[in-house]
CSV table of N, CA, C and O in Angstrom, one decimal:
chain,number,residue,atom,x,y,z
A,28,UNK,N,96.0,53.3,21.9
A,28,UNK,CA,95.8,52.0,22.6
A,28,UNK,C,97.3,51.3,22.7
A,28,UNK,O,98.5,50.7,21.0
A,29,UNK,N,98.5,51.4,23.8
A,29,UNK,CA,99.3,50.9,23.2
A,29,UNK,C,100.1,49.4,23.0
A,29,UNK,O,98.7,48.7,23.7
A,30,UNK,N,101.1,49.1,22.3
A,30,UNK,CA,101.4,48.1,22.3
A,30,UNK,C,101.5,47.5,24.1
A,30,UNK,O,102.4,48.5,24.6
A,31,UNK,N,101.0,46.2,24.3
A,31,UNK,CA,101.7,45.7,24.8
A,31,UNK,C,102.5,46.2,25.8
A,31,UNK,O,102.8,45.6,27.3
A,32,UNK,N,103.7,45.2,24.5
A,32,UNK,CA,104.9,45.2,25.3
A,32,UNK,C,105.4,46.5,25.0
A,32,UNK,O,106.3,47.1,26.5
A,33,UNK,N,105.0,47.2,25.9
A,33,UNK,CA,105.5,49.1,26.2
A,33,UNK,C,105.0,49.7,27.1
A,33,UNK,O,105.2,50.4,28.3
A,34,UNK,N,103.6,48.5,27.9
A,34,UNK,CA,103.0,48.8,29.2
A,34,UNK,C,103.9,48.5,30.9
A,34,UNK,O,105.1,47.1,30.5
A,35,UNK,N,104.0,49.7,31.4
A,35,UNK,CA,104.5,48.8,32.9
A,35,UNK,C,104.1,47.9,33.1
A,35,UNK,O,105.3,47.0,33.7
A,36,UNK,N,102.7,47.7,32.9
A,36,UNK,CA,102.0,45.8,34.0
A,36,UNK,C,103.3,45.1,33.1
A,36,UNK,O,103.7,44.2,33.7
A,37,UNK,N,103.8,45.1,32.0
A,37,UNK,CA,103.7,43.9,31.4
A,37,UNK,C,105.6,43.3,31.8
A,37,UNK,O,106.2,43.0,31.7
A,38,UNK,N,105.9,45.1,31.7
A,38,UNK,CA,107.7,44.5,31.9
A,38,UNK,C,108.0,44.7,32.9
A,38,UNK,O,108.4,44.0,33.3
A,39,UNK,N,106.3,44.5,34.2
A,39,UNK,CA,107.5,44.4,35.7
A,39,UNK,C,106.7,42.8,35.9
A,39,UNK,O,106.9,41.9,36.1
A,40,UNK,N,105.7,42.3,35.0
A,40,UNK,CA,105.4,40.9,34.8
A,40,UNK,C,105.9,39.7,34.6
A,40,UNK,O,105.7,38.6,34.5
A,41,UNK,N,107.3,40.6,33.0
A,41,UNK,CA,107.8,39.7,32.7
A,41,UNK,C,109.2,40.0,33.0
A,41,UNK,O,109.9,38.8,33.2
A,42,UNK,N,109.7,40.5,33.8
A,42,UNK,CA,110.5,40.8,35.1
A,42,UNK,C,110.6,39.8,36.0
A,42,UNK,O,111.9,39.0,37.1
A,43,UNK,N,109.2,39.8,37.1
A,43,UNK,CA,109.1,38.8,37.5
A,43,UNK,C,108.7,36.8,36.8
A,43,UNK,O,109.4,36.6,37.6
A,44,UNK,N,108.5,36.7,35.9
A,44,UNK,CA,108.6,35.7,34.4
A,44,UNK,C,110.3,35.3,35.1
A,44,UNK,O,111.0,34.2,35.0
A,45,UNK,N,111.0,36.4,34.8
A,45,UNK,CA,112.5,35.8,34.5
A,45,UNK,C,112.9,35.1,35.6
A,45,UNK,O,113.7,34.3,35.7
A,46,UNK,N,112.9,36.4,36.8
A,46,UNK,CA,113.9,36.3,38.1
A,46,UNK,C,113.0,35.2,38.3
A,46,UNK,O,113.7,33.7,39.3
A,47,UNK,N,111.8,34.3,38.8
A,47,UNK,CA,111.4,33.6,38.3
A,47,UNK,C,111.4,32.5,37.6
A,47,UNK,O,111.8,31.4,38.8
A,48,UNK,N,112.0,32.1,36.6
A,48,UNK,CA,112.5,31.3,35.6
A,48,UNK,C,113.7,31.0,36.1
A,48,UNK,O,114.5,29.5,36.7
A,49,UNK,N,114.4,32.2,36.3
A,49,UNK,CA,116.1,31.9,37.6
A,49,UNK,C,116.1,31.5,38.7
A,49,UNK,O,117.4,30.3,38.8
A,50,UNK,N,115.2,31.4,39.3
A,50,UNK,CA,115.3,31.2,40.7
A,50,UNK,C,114.8,29.5,40.5
A,50,UNK,O,114.9,28.8,41.6
A,51,UNK,N,113.9,29.6,39.6
A,51,UNK,CA,113.5,27.6,39.8
A,51,UNK,C,114.0,26.9,39.4
A,51,UNK,O,113.5,26.1,39.6
A,52,UNK,N,114.9,27.1,38.4
A,52,UNK,CA,115.5,26.2,38.1
A,52,UNK,C,116.8,25.8,38.5
A,52,UNK,O,116.9,24.7,38.7
A,53,UNK,N,117.4,25.8,40.6
A,53,UNK,CA,117.9,25.1,41.0
A,53,UNK,C,117.1,25.2,41.6
A,53,UNK,O,117.6,24.3,42.6
A,54,UNK,N,115.3,24.9,41.6
A,54,UNK,CA,114.4,23.7,42.7
A,54,UNK,C,115.7,22.0,43.0
A,54,UNK,O,115.8,21.9,41.8
A,55,UNK,N,115.3,21.5,44.6
A,55,UNK,CA,115.7,20.3,44.0
A,55,UNK,C,114.3,19.6,43.2
A,55,UNK,O,113.1,20.0,43.3
A,56,UNK,N,115.2,18.7,42.4
A,56,UNK,CA,114.0,17.7,41.3
A,56,UNK,C,112.7,17.7,41.7
A,56,UNK,O,112.1,17.4,41.1
A,57,UNK,N,112.3,17.7,43.4
A,57,UNK,CA,111.2,17.3,44.0
A,57,UNK,C,110.6,18.0,43.0
A,57,UNK,O,109.1,17.7,44.3
A,58,UNK,N,110.6,18.8,43.4
A,58,UNK,CA,110.0,20.3,43.6
A,58,UNK,C,110.2,21.5,41.5
A,58,UNK,O,108.6,21.9,42.0
A,59,UNK,N,111.5,20.9,41.0
A,59,UNK,CA,111.8,21.5,40.0
A,59,UNK,C,110.9,21.4,38.9
A,59,UNK,O,110.2,22.3,38.1
A,60,UNK,N,110.0,20.8,38.8
A,60,UNK,CA,108.6,19.8,37.5
A,60,UNK,C,107.7,19.4,37.8
A,60,UNK,O,106.3,18.8,37.8
A,61,UNK,N,107.5,19.9,39.5
A,61,UNK,CA,105.9,20.9,40.4
A,61,UNK,C,105.6,21.7,40.7
A,61,UNK,O,105.1,22.9,40.0
A,62,UNK,N,106.5,22.7,41.1
A,62,UNK,CA,106.1,23.6,42.0
A,62,UNK,C,106.7,24.4,41.4
A,62,UNK,O,106.4,25.4,40.9
A,63,UNK,N,108.3,24.4,41.2
A,63,UNK,CA,108.8,25.2,40.0
A,63,UNK,C,108.5,25.5,38.8
A,63,UNK,O,107.4,26.4,38.8
A,64,UNK,N,107.2,24.3,38.1
A,64,UNK,CA,106.4,24.4,36.5
A,64,UNK,C,105.5,24.8,36.7
A,64,UNK,O,105.1,26.0,35.9
A,65,UNK,N,104.7,24.9,38.1
A,65,UNK,CA,103.7,25.7,38.1
A,65,UNK,C,103.6,26.3,38.6
A,65,UNK,O,102.8,28.2,37.4
A,66,UNK,N,104.3,27.8,39.2
A,66,UNK,CA,104.6,29.2,39.2
A,66,UNK,C,105.3,29.3,37.9
A,66,UNK,O,104.7,30.5,38.1
A,67,UNK,N,106.1,29.1,37.2
A,67,UNK,CA,106.8,29.5,35.7
A,67,UNK,C,105.4,29.2,35.2
A,67,UNK,O,105.2,31.0,34.0
A,68,UNK,N,104.6,28.4,35.0
A,68,UNK,CA,102.9,28.1,34.1
A,68,UNK,C,102.7,29.5,35.2
A,68,UNK,O,101.9,30.0,33.2
A,69,UNK,N,102.1,30.2,35.3
A,69,UNK,CA,100.9,31.0,36.6
A,69,UNK,C,102.0,32.2,35.9
A,69,UNK,O,101.3,32.9,35.3
A,70,UNK,N,103.4,32.5,35.2
A,70,UNK,CA,103.9,33.8,35.5
A,70,UNK,C,103.2,33.9,34.1
A,70,UNK,O,103.9,35.0,33.2
A,71,UNK,N,103.0,32.5,32.7
A,71,UNK,CA,103.3,33.3,31.4
A,71,UNK,C,102.0,33.5,31.5
A,71,UNK,O,101.6,34.0,30.4
A,72,UNK,N,100.8,32.3,31.8
A,72,UNK,CA,100.1,33.0,31.7
A,72,UNK,C,99.0,34.1,32.7
A,72,UNK,O,98.2,35.3,31.8
A,73,UNK,N,99.7,35.1,33.4
A,73,UNK,CA,100.1,36.6,33.9
A,73,UNK,C,100.3,37.6,32.7
A,73,UNK,O,99.3,38.4,32.2
A,74,UNK,N,101.0,36.9,31.8
A,74,UNK,CA,101.2,37.6,30.4
A,74,UNK,C,100.4,37.7,29.2
A,74,UNK,O,100.5,38.9,29.0
A,75,UNK,N,99.8,36.2,29.3
A,75,UNK,CA,98.9,36.0,28.3
A,75,UNK,C,97.7,37.3,28.4
A,75,UNK,O,97.3,37.3,28.2
A,76,UNK,N,97.5,37.4,29.8
A,76,UNK,CA,96.1,37.5,30.5
A,76,UNK,C,96.3,39.7,30.4
A,76,UNK,O,95.7,39.8,30.1
A,77,UNK,N,97.4,40.1,30.2
A,77,UNK,CA,98.3,41.7,30.2
A,77,UNK,C,97.9,41.7,28.7
A,77,UNK,O,96.6,43.3,28.4
A,78,UNK,N,97.8,40.8,28.0
A,78,UNK,CA,98.1,40.8,26.4
A,78,UNK,C,96.5,41.1,26.4
A,78,UNK,O,95.6,41.6,26.0
A,79,UNK,N,95.4,40.0,26.0
A,79,UNK,CA,94.1,40.2,26.0
A,79,UNK,C,93.9,41.0,26.4
A,79,UNK,O,92.6,41.6,26.1
A,80,UNK,N,94.2,41.8,28.1
A,80,UNK,CA,94.1,42.9,28.5
A,80,UNK,C,93.3,43.8,27.9
A,80,UNK,O,92.8,44.7,27.5
A,81,UNK,N,94.2,44.0,27.1
A,81,UNK,CA,95.3,45.4,26.1
A,81,UNK,C,94.2,45.1,25.0
A,81,UNK,O,94.2,46.7,24.3
A,82,UNK,N,94.2,44.2,23.9
A,82,UNK,CA,93.6,43.8,23.1
A,82,UNK,C,92.9,43.8,23.3
A,82,UNK,O,92.0,43.9,22.0
A,83,UNK,N,91.4,42.5,23.9
A,83,UNK,CA,90.6,42.8,23.4
A,83,UNK,C,89.2,43.4,25.0
A,83,UNK,O,88.8,43.2,25.7
A,84,UNK,N,88.7,44.4,24.5
A,84,UNK,CA,88.3,45.8,25.2
A,84,UNK,C,86.6,46.0,26.0
A,84,UNK,O,87.3,45.8,27.0
A,85,UNK,N,86.7,44.8,25.4
A,85,UNK,CA,85.2,44.2,25.4
A,85,UNK,C,85.2,42.8,26.7
A,85,UNK,O,84.3,43.4,27.5
A,86,UNK,N,86.4,42.1,27.3
A,86,UNK,CA,87.0,41.4,27.9
A,86,UNK,C,88.2,41.6,28.9
A,86,UNK,O,87.6,40.6,29.4
A,87,UNK,N,87.6,43.7,28.6
A,87,UNK,CA,89.1,43.9,29.9
A,87,UNK,C,89.4,43.6,30.7
A,87,UNK,O,89.6,42.8,31.8
A,88,UNK,N,87.7,44.3,31.5
A,88,UNK,CA,87.9,43.8,33.5
A,88,UNK,C,87.9,42.5,33.4
A,88,UNK,O,88.6,42.5,34.7
A,89,UNK,N,87.3,41.6,32.4
A,89,UNK,CA,87.6,39.8,32.8
A,89,UNK,C,89.1,40.3,33.3
A,89,UNK,O,89.5,38.9,34.0
A,90,UNK,N,89.3,39.9,31.9
A,90,UNK,CA,91.3,39.4,32.1
A,90,UNK,C,92.2,40.1,32.8
A,90,UNK,O,92.9,39.9,33.5
A,91,UNK,N,91.0,41.5,33.1
A,91,UNK,CA,91.9,41.7,34.9
A,91,UNK,C,91.7,41.7,35.9
A,91,UNK,O,92.5,41.4,37.0
A,92,UNK,N,90.6,41.2,36.1
A,92,UNK,CA,90.3,40.1,37.5
A,92,UNK,C,91.1,38.8,37.2
A,92,UNK,O,91.9,38.8,38.2
A,93,UNK,N,91.8,38.1,36.3
A,93,UNK,CA,92.0,36.8,36.6
A,93,UNK,C,93.4,37.0,36.2
A,93,UNK,O,94.4,36.2,37.1
A,94,UNK,N,94.5,38.2,36.5
A,94,UNK,CA,96.0,38.6,36.8
A,94,UNK,C,95.8,38.6,38.3
A,94,UNK,O,96.1,39.0,37.8
A,95,UNK,N,94.4,39.4,38.9
A,95,UNK,CA,94.2,39.6,40.1
A,95,UNK,C,94.4,37.8,40.4
A,95,UNK,O,95.2,38.5,41.2
A,96,UNK,N,93.5,37.1,40.2
A,96,UNK,CA,93.3,36.1,41.0
A,96,UNK,C,95.0,34.8,40.6
A,96,UNK,O,95.2,34.5,41.2
A,97,UNK,N,95.0,35.4,39.2
A,97,UNK,CA,97.0,34.9,39.1
A,97,UNK,C,98.3,35.3,39.7
A,97,UNK,O,98.5,34.2,40.5
A,98,UNK,N,97.5,36.3,40.1
A,98,UNK,CA,98.6,36.8,41.3
A,98,UNK,C,98.0,36.0,42.7
A,98,UNK,O,99.5,35.9,43.5
A,99,UNK,N,97.1,36.1,43.2
A,99,UNK,CA,97.2,35.9,45.0
A,99,UNK,C,97.3,33.6,44.3
A,99,UNK,O,98.4,34.2,45.4
A,100,UNK,N,98.3,33.0,44.1
A,100,UNK,CA,97.3,32.5,43.5
A,100,UNK,C,99.5,32.1,43.1
A,100,UNK,O,99.7,31.2,43.7
A,101,UNK,N,100.1,32.9,43.0
A,101,UNK,CA,101.4,33.1,42.0
A,101,UNK,C,102.4,33.6,44.1
A,101,UNK,O,103.0,32.3,44.6
A,102,UNK,N,101.5,34.1,44.9
A,102,UNK,CA,102.1,34.4,45.7
A,102,UNK,C,101.6,33.2,46.8
A,102,UNK,O,102.8,33.1,47.6
A,103,UNK,N,100.5,32.4,47.1
A,103,UNK,CA,100.0,31.0,48.0
A,103,UNK,C,101.4,30.3,47.4
A,103,UNK,O,102.4,29.7,48.3
A,104,UNK,N,102.1,30.1,46.0
A,104,UNK,CA,102.6,29.2,45.6
A,104,UNK,C,104.8,29.2,46.2
A,104,UNK,O,105.3,28.4,46.9
A,105,UNK,N,104.6,30.9,46.2
A,105,UNK,CA,106.3,31.3,46.4
A,105,UNK,C,106.6,31.1,48.0
A,105,UNK,O,106.8,31.2,48.6
A,106,UNK,N,104.4,31.2,48.3
A,106,UNK,CA,104.9,31.9,50.7
A,106,UNK,C,105.5,29.7,50.1
A,106,UNK,O,106.0,29.4,51.6
A,107,UNK,N,104.9,29.2,49.8
A,107,UNK,CA,104.8,27.5,50.3
A,107,UNK,C,106.8,27.2,49.8
A,107,UNK,O,107.2,26.1,50.8
A,108,UNK,N,106.5,27.6,48.3
A,108,UNK,CA,108.5,27.4,47.9
A,108,UNK,C,109.7,28.3,49.1
A,108,UNK,O,110.3,27.5,50.1
A,109,UNK,N,109.0,29.2,50.0
A,109,UNK,CA,109.7,29.4,51.6
A,109,UNK,C,109.3,29.2,52.5
A,109,UNK,O,111.2,29.0,52.9
A,110,UNK,N,108.1,28.2,53.0
A,110,UNK,CA,108.8,27.6,53.4
A,110,UNK,C,109.1,26.2,53.7
A,110,UNK,O,109.7,26.0,55.0
A,111,UNK,N,109.3,25.8,52.4
A,111,UNK,CA,110.2,25.0,52.4
A,111,UNK,C,111.7,25.2,52.1
A,111,UNK,O,112.1,24.1,51.4
A,112,UNK,N,111.0,26.1,52.5
A,112,UNK,CA,112.9,27.0,52.1
A,112,UNK,C,113.9,26.3,50.8
A,112,UNK,O,115.1,26.3,51.0
A,113,UNK,N,113.2,26.4,49.6
A,113,UNK,CA,114.0,26.5,48.1
A,113,UNK,C,113.3,27.9,47.9
A,113,UNK,O,114.2,27.8,46.7
A,114,UNK,N,113.4,28.8,48.3
A,114,UNK,CA,113.4,30.9,48.4
A,114,UNK,C,114.9,30.8,49.6
A,114,UNK,O,113.6,30.4,50.6
A,115,UNK,N,115.7,31.5,49.6
A,115,UNK,CA,115.5,31.9,50.7
A,115,UNK,C,115.0,33.2,50.7
A,115,UNK,O,114.5,34.0,49.7
A,116,UNK,N,115.0,34.2,52.5
A,116,UNK,CA,113.3,35.3,52.6
A,116,UNK,C,113.9,36.4,51.4
A,116,UNK,O,113.3,36.9,50.6
A,117,UNK,N,114.9,36.7,51.0
A,117,UNK,CA,116.0,37.9,50.1
A,117,UNK,C,115.1,37.5,48.2
A,117,UNK,O,114.2,38.7,48.5
A,118,UNK,N,115.0,36.8,48.4
A,118,UNK,CA,114.2,35.9,47.2
A,118,UNK,C,113.3,36.3,46.6
A,118,UNK,O,112.1,36.7,46.2
A,119,UNK,N,112.8,35.9,48.0
A,119,UNK,CA,111.2,35.4,48.1
A,119,UNK,C,110.7,36.7,48.5
A,119,UNK,O,109.6,37.5,47.3
A,120,UNK,N,111.2,38.2,48.7
A,120,UNK,CA,111.0,39.3,48.9
A,120,UNK,C,111.2,40.4,47.8
A,120,UNK,O,109.4,40.9,47.3
A,121,UNK,N,111.8,39.4,47.2
A,121,UNK,CA,111.9,40.5,45.8
A,121,UNK,C,110.7,40.2,44.7
A,121,UNK,O,110.2,41.4,44.0
A,122,UNK,N,110.8,38.8,44.9
A,122,UNK,CA,109.6,38.6,44.1
A,122,UNK,C,108.5,38.9,44.8
A,122,UNK,O,107.5,39.6,43.4
A,123,UNK,N,108.4,38.6,45.6
A,123,UNK,CA,106.6,38.5,46.2
A,123,UNK,C,106.4,40.3,46.1
A,123,UNK,O,105.8,41.5,45.6
A,124,UNK,N,107.2,41.8,46.1
A,124,UNK,CA,107.0,43.1,45.4
A,124,UNK,C,106.7,43.3,44.6
A,124,UNK,O,105.8,43.9,44.0
A,125,UNK,N,107.7,42.6,43.3
A,125,UNK,CA,107.0,42.4,42.1
A,125,UNK,C,105.3,42.1,42.1
A,125,UNK,O,105.1,42.9,41.1
A,126,UNK,N,104.9,40.9,42.3
A,126,UNK,CA,103.4,40.7,42.4
A,126,UNK,C,102.5,41.8,42.6
A,126,UNK,O,102.2,42.0,41.9
A,127,UNK,N,103.1,42.5,44.1
A,127,UNK,CA,102.5,43.7,44.2
A,127,UNK,C,102.2,44.3,43.0
A,127,UNK,O,101.9,45.3,43.7
A,128,UNK,N,103.5,44.6,43.0
A,128,UNK,CA,103.2,46.0,42.2
A,128,UNK,C,102.6,46.0,40.9
A,128,UNK,O,101.6,46.4,39.9
A,129,UNK,N,102.3,44.5,40.5
A,129,UNK,CA,101.5,44.0,39.4
A,129,UNK,C,100.1,44.0,39.7
A,129,UNK,O,99.3,45.1,38.8
A,130,UNK,N,100.1,43.6,41.2
A,130,UNK,CA,98.1,44.1,41.0
A,130,UNK,C,98.0,45.3,41.6
A,130,UNK,O,96.8,45.0,41.3
A,131,UNK,N,99.2,45.7,42.1
A,131,UNK,CA,98.9,47.2,42.5
A,131,UNK,C,97.8,48.2,40.6
A,131,UNK,O,96.7,48.6,40.3
A,132,UNK,N,99.0,47.6,39.7
A,132,UNK,CA,98.9,48.5,39.0
A,132,UNK,C,97.4,47.5,38.0
A,132,UNK,O,97.1,48.5,37.3
A,133,UNK,N,97.0,46.4,37.8
A,133,UNK,CA,95.9,45.8,37.3
A,133,UNK,C,95.1,46.4,37.7
A,133,UNK,O,93.4,47.0,37.5
A,134,UNK,N,94.8,46.5,39.4
A,134,UNK,CA,93.5,47.5,40.1
A,134,UNK,C,93.3,48.7,40.4
A,134,UNK,O,92.5,49.6,39.5
A,135,UNK,N,94.3,49.5,39.4
A,135,UNK,CA,94.4,51.2,38.4
A,135,UNK,C,94.0,51.2,37.4
A,135,UNK,O,93.3,51.7,36.7
A,136,UNK,N,94.4,50.2,36.9
A,136,UNK,CA,93.5,49.7,35.9
A,136,UNK,C,91.7,49.6,35.1
A,136,UNK,O,91.5,50.0,34.7
A,137,UNK,N,92.4,48.8,36.3
A,137,UNK,CA,90.6,48.2,36.4
A,137,UNK,C,89.8,50.2,37.1
A,137,UNK,O,87.9,49.8,36.5
A,138,UNK,N,90.0,50.8,37.7
A,138,UNK,CA,89.8,52.0,38.8
A,138,UNK,C,89.6,52.4,37.3
A,138,UNK,O,88.5,53.5,36.3
A,139,UNK,N,90.7,53.2,36.3
A,139,UNK,CA,90.5,53.6,35.1
A,139,UNK,C,89.6,53.2,33.4
A,139,UNK,O,88.7,53.5,33.6
A,140,UNK,N,89.5,51.2,33.1
A,140,UNK,CA,88.6,50.6,33.4
A,140,UNK,C,87.2,51.4,33.6
A,140,UNK,O,86.2,52.0,32.2
A,141,UNK,N,86.8,51.0,34.5
A,141,UNK,CA,85.5,51.7,35.2
A,141,UNK,C,85.2,53.1,35.4
A,141,UNK,O,84.0,53.2,34.6
A,142,UNK,N,85.9,53.7,35.2
A,142,UNK,CA,85.8,54.7,34.5
A,142,UNK,C,85.2,55.5,33.4
A,142,UNK,O,84.4,56.3,33.8
A,143,UNK,N,86.0,54.9,33.0
A,143,UNK,CA,85.2,55.3,31.2
A,143,UNK,C,84.2,54.6,30.9
A,143,UNK,O,83.7,55.7,30.9
A,144,UNK,N,83.6,53.5,31.3
A,144,UNK,CA,82.7,52.9,31.1
A,144,UNK,C,82.0,53.5,32.2
A,144,UNK,O,81.1,54.2,31.5
A,145,UNK,N,81.9,54.4,33.6
A,145,UNK,CA,80.9,55.3,33.9
A,145,UNK,C,80.9,56.5,33.3
A,145,UNK,O,79.2,57.3,33.4
A,146,UNK,N,81.7,57.3,32.4
A,146,UNK,CA,81.2,58.4,31.5
A,146,UNK,C,79.7,57.9,30.3
A,146,UNK,O,80.1,57.6,30.1
C-alpha cells in the first residue's frame, strides 16, 4: 500500500486545497468567512477521506463515495462563487479541472477496488 502522500489523487487534492485557499483569502469579508471557509473545509475533508480510503481497507468504497460527494458539494459552491463574481472564469475553470481530476481518480479507484473484490 502506497503512503497517501504519494498517491496522485492526494497530490491533486492538495493542489486543489492550496489553490482554493489562495483564492478565497481575497473574497470580500461577507463571503470570506462563510462561503470561502466552507469551500476550504470541504477541500480539507477531501484530503481526510483520501487518507481514510488508503488506510481503512474495509471502508474503502464508503470513503471513496464520500470523496465523490464532497467533490460535488465543492463544485456547487465554486459555481456559486463564480456566479457571485468572487472568482473570474479563468480561476473557476482551473479549480474545476482539479475537482474533475479528483473525481475521475476516485471513480477509477472504486472500479479497481470493486474488481479486486469480485475476484
